[in-house]
Amino acid sequence: GLSASRLNQAKALYVPFFRWAKRRGMTLRNPMADFEMPTSTYRSKERTPPEVEELTLLLATAVEVTPDIAPLLVLGAVTGTRRGELVAIPRSAVAWKKNQITVDTAITSKGKVKSTKTRQGRTFHVDAETIAMLKRHCDQMDERARAEGVEIDADPFLFSLVADCSRPMPPDYFTKRVGVLKGYLGIENKRPEV
């Protein structure tokens, strides 16, 4: 079926046309006079978050099976941030001493930077252990850059697949790696997805 906006656009186009045709005697009745928008049959499904034990198992397994996305999963679990917003976080958005992370951009599946879904930046207060984990992760990224003989970008992304961290990790890569983790755990079809 057509979306509500498409139906409203069609109605806005045809109502004046049929009104004009009726006034001119070209039609006896305006078929749009009785037009009503169809009621939606969409029913939202309630999503239940994983229990603490399930989340703990998922994160512990991620460190072994998909270590490249384990810090992303931890940060996502702590903040509840969307995947496109997680991969868009630059290091400059982390207030290391205040234990805060500001999220004000997102990355599309095509790699473009955009505003967040709500078009509002948010600042999260995170625990000291999460900040320490992010510092270790940044140290690993810096070590990777040194090993490949490149300089880290002026404002590097926290999560990147390129050595200089100048481009964010693609959100689709993150989703595929979560799929690998879920496959390893035997929960491929379990929702909600990360």
Coordinates of C-alpha atoms in Angstrom, one line a residue:
G1 CA 0.0 0.0 0.0
L2 CA 0.9 3.6 -0.2
S3 CA 2.2 5.6 2.7
A4 CA 0.0 8.1 4.5
S5 CA 2.1 11.0 3.1
R6 CA 1.7 9.7 -0.4
L7 CA -2.1 9.4 0.1
N8 CA -2.3 12.9 1.5
Q9 CA -0.4 14.2 -1.5
A10 CA -2.8 12.5 -3.9
K11 CA -5.8 13.8 -2.0
A12 CA -4.3 17.4 -2.1
L13 CA -3.9 17.0 -5.9
Y14 CA -7.3 15.4 -6.7
V15 CA -9.7 17.2 -4.4
P16 CA -9.5 20.7 -6.1
F17 CA -9.5 19.0 -9.5
F18 CA -12.8 17.2 -8.9
R19 CA -14.3 20.3 -7.2
W20 CA -13.5 22.3 -10.4
A21 CA -14.9 19.5 -12.6
K22 CA -18.2 19.4 -10.6
R23 CA -18.6 23.2 -10.8
R24 CA -18.1 23.0 -14.6
G25 CA -20.6 20.2 -14.9
M26 CA -18.0 17.7 -16.1
T27 CA -19.0 15.2 -13.3
L28 CA -22.1 14.8 -11.2
R29 CA -20.4 14.0 -8.0
N30 CA -17.0 14.6 -6.4
P31 CA -15.5 11.1 -5.7
M32 CA -13.0 12.6 -3.2
A33 CA -15.8 14.0 -1.0
D34 CA -16.1 10.7 0.9
F35 CA -12.4 9.9 0.9
E36 CA -11.0 8.7 4.2
M37 CA -7.5 7.7 5.1
P38 CA -7.3 3.9 5.7
T39 CA -6.5 2.9 9.2
S40 CA -3.0 1.5 9.8
T41 CA -2.6 -2.2 10.5
Y42 CA 0.9 -1.7 11.9
R43 CA 1.4 -3.1 15.4
S44 CA 4.6 -2.3 17.1
K45 CA 6.4 -5.2 18.7
E46 CA 7.6 -4.7 22.2
R47 CA 11.3 -5.2 22.5
T48 CA 12.7 -6.5 25.7
P49 CA 16.4 -5.8 26.5
P50 CA 18.6 -8.7 27.4
E51 CA 18.9 -9.7 31.0
V52 CA 22.2 -8.8 32.9
E53 CA 23.4 -12.4 32.6
E54 CA 22.8 -12.5 28.8
L55 CA 24.5 -9.1 28.3
T56 CA 27.5 -10.3 30.4
L57 CA 27.8 -13.5 28.3
L58 CA 27.5 -11.5 25.1
L59 CA 30.2 -9.0 26.1
A60 CA 32.6 -11.6 27.5
T61 CA 32.3 -13.7 24.4
A62 CA 32.8 -10.6 22.2
V63 CA 36.2 -10.1 23.7
E64 CA 37.2 -13.5 22.5
V65 CA 35.3 -13.9 19.2
T66 CA 35.0 -10.3 17.9
P67 CA 37.6 -8.2 19.8
D68 CA 37.5 -5.5 17.1
I69 CA 34.0 -4.6 18.1
A70 CA 34.0 -5.5 21.8
P71 CA 34.7 -1.9 23.0
L72 CA 31.8 -0.7 20.7
L73 CA 29.5 -3.2 22.3
V74 CA 30.5 -2.2 25.8
L75 CA 30.0 1.5 25.0
G76 CA 26.6 0.7 23.4
A77 CA 25.5 -1.3 26.4
V78 CA 26.6 1.5 28.8
T79 CA 25.1 4.4 26.8
G80 CA 22.3 2.9 24.8
T81 CA 23.6 4.7 21.7
R82 CA 22.6 3.8 18.2
R83 CA 25.3 2.0 16.0
G84 CA 25.7 5.0 13.6
E85 CA 26.2 7.3 16.5
L86 CA 28.7 4.9 18.2
V87 CA 31.0 4.7 15.2
A88 CA 30.8 8.5 14.7
I89 CA 32.4 9.5 18.1
P90 CA 35.7 11.3 17.7
R91 CA 38.2 11.3 20.5
S92 CA 37.6 15.0 21.0
A93 CA 34.1 14.2 22.1
V94 CA 35.4 12.3 25.1
A95 CA 36.0 14.4 28.3
W96 CA 38.4 11.9 29.8
K97 CA 38.7 13.6 33.2
K98 CA 35.0 14.3 33.6
N99 CA 34.0 10.7 32.4
Q100 CA 31.7 12.2 29.7
I101 CA 31.1 11.4 26.1
T102 CA 29.2 13.8 23.8
V103 CA 27.3 12.3 20.8
D104 CA 26.2 14.8 18.2
T105 CA 26.7 13.1 14.9
A106 CA 26.1 9.8 13.2
I107 CA 27.4 7.9 10.2
T108 CA 25.1 6.6 7.5
S109 CA 25.5 3.1 5.9
K110 CA 27.2 4.9 3.0
G111 CA 29.8 6.5 5.3
K112 CA 28.4 10.0 5.3
V113 CA 28.4 12.1 8.5
K114 CA 24.9 13.3 9.5
S115 CA 23.1 14.6 12.5
T116 CA 21.7 12.2 15.1
K117 CA 18.3 10.7 14.6
T118 CA 16.8 13.1 17.1
R119 CA 18.9 16.0 15.7
Q120 CA 20.1 16.8 19.2
G121 CA 23.5 16.1 20.7
R122 CA 23.6 14.2 24.0
T123 CA 26.2 14.0 26.7
F124 CA 26.6 10.8 28.6
H125 CA 28.3 10.3 32.0
V126 CA 30.0 7.0 32.0
D127 CA 31.7 5.0 34.7
A128 CA 35.5 5.1 35.3
E129 CA 35.9 1.5 34.0
T130 CA 34.4 2.3 30.7
I131 CA 36.6 5.4 30.3
A132 CA 39.6 3.2 31.2
M133 CA 38.6 0.6 28.6
L134 CA 38.3 3.4 26.0
K135 CA 41.8 4.7 26.9
R136 CA 43.2 1.2 26.4
H137 CA 41.4 1.0 23.1
C138 CA 42.8 4.3 22.0
D139 CA 46.3 3.2 23.0
Q140 CA 45.9 0.0 20.9
M141 CA 44.8 2.2 17.9
D142 CA 47.8 4.5 18.4
E143 CA 50.1 1.4 18.6
R144 CA 48.5 0.1 15.4
A145 CA 49.3 3.4 13.7
R146 CA 52.9 3.4 14.8
A147 CA 53.3 -0.2 13.6
E148 CA 52.0 0.8 10.2
G149 CA 54.2 3.9 10.2
V150 CA 51.4 6.5 9.9
E151 CA 50.4 9.5 12.0
I152 CA 47.1 9.5 13.9
D153 CA 44.6 12.0 12.4
A154 CA 44.2 15.4 14.1
D155 CA 40.8 14.4 15.4
P156 CA 40.7 10.6 15.1
F157 CA 37.6 8.5 15.5
L158 CA 37.4 6.3 18.5
F159 CA 36.5 3.3 16.3
S160 CA 38.1 3.0 12.9
L161 CA 39.4 0.3 10.6
V162 CA 42.0 2.6 9.0
A163 CA 45.4 2.9 10.7
D164 CA 45.3 6.7 11.1
C165 CA 41.7 6.6 12.4
S166 CA 40.7 9.3 10.0
R167 CA 37.5 7.5 8.8
P168 CA 34.9 5.9 11.1
M169 CA 34.2 2.2 11.2
P170 CA 31.3 1.6 8.8
P171 CA 28.1 0.8 10.7
D172 CA 27.4 -2.1 8.4
Y173 CA 30.7 -3.7 9.3
F174 CA 29.7 -3.4 13.0
T175 CA 26.4 -5.1 12.2
K176 CA 28.0 -7.9 10.3
R177 CA 30.5 -8.5 13.1
V178 CA 27.6 -8.6 15.7
G179 CA 26.0 -11.2 13.4
V180 CA 29.2 -13.3 13.6
L181 CA 29.1 -13.0 17.4
K182 CA 25.4 -13.9 17.5
G183 CA 26.1 -16.9 15.2
Y184 CA 28.8 -18.1 17.5
L185 CA 26.4 -17.9 20.5
G186 CA 23.6 -19.5 18.5
I187 CA 21.2 -16.5 18.8
E188 CA 21.2 -15.4 15.1
N189 CA 17.4 -14.7 15.2
K190 CA 17.2 -13.2 18.7
R191 CA 16.1 -9.6 18.9
P192 CA 16.7 -6.8 19.8
E193 CA 19.7 -6.4 17.5
V194 CA 22.6 -4.2 18.6

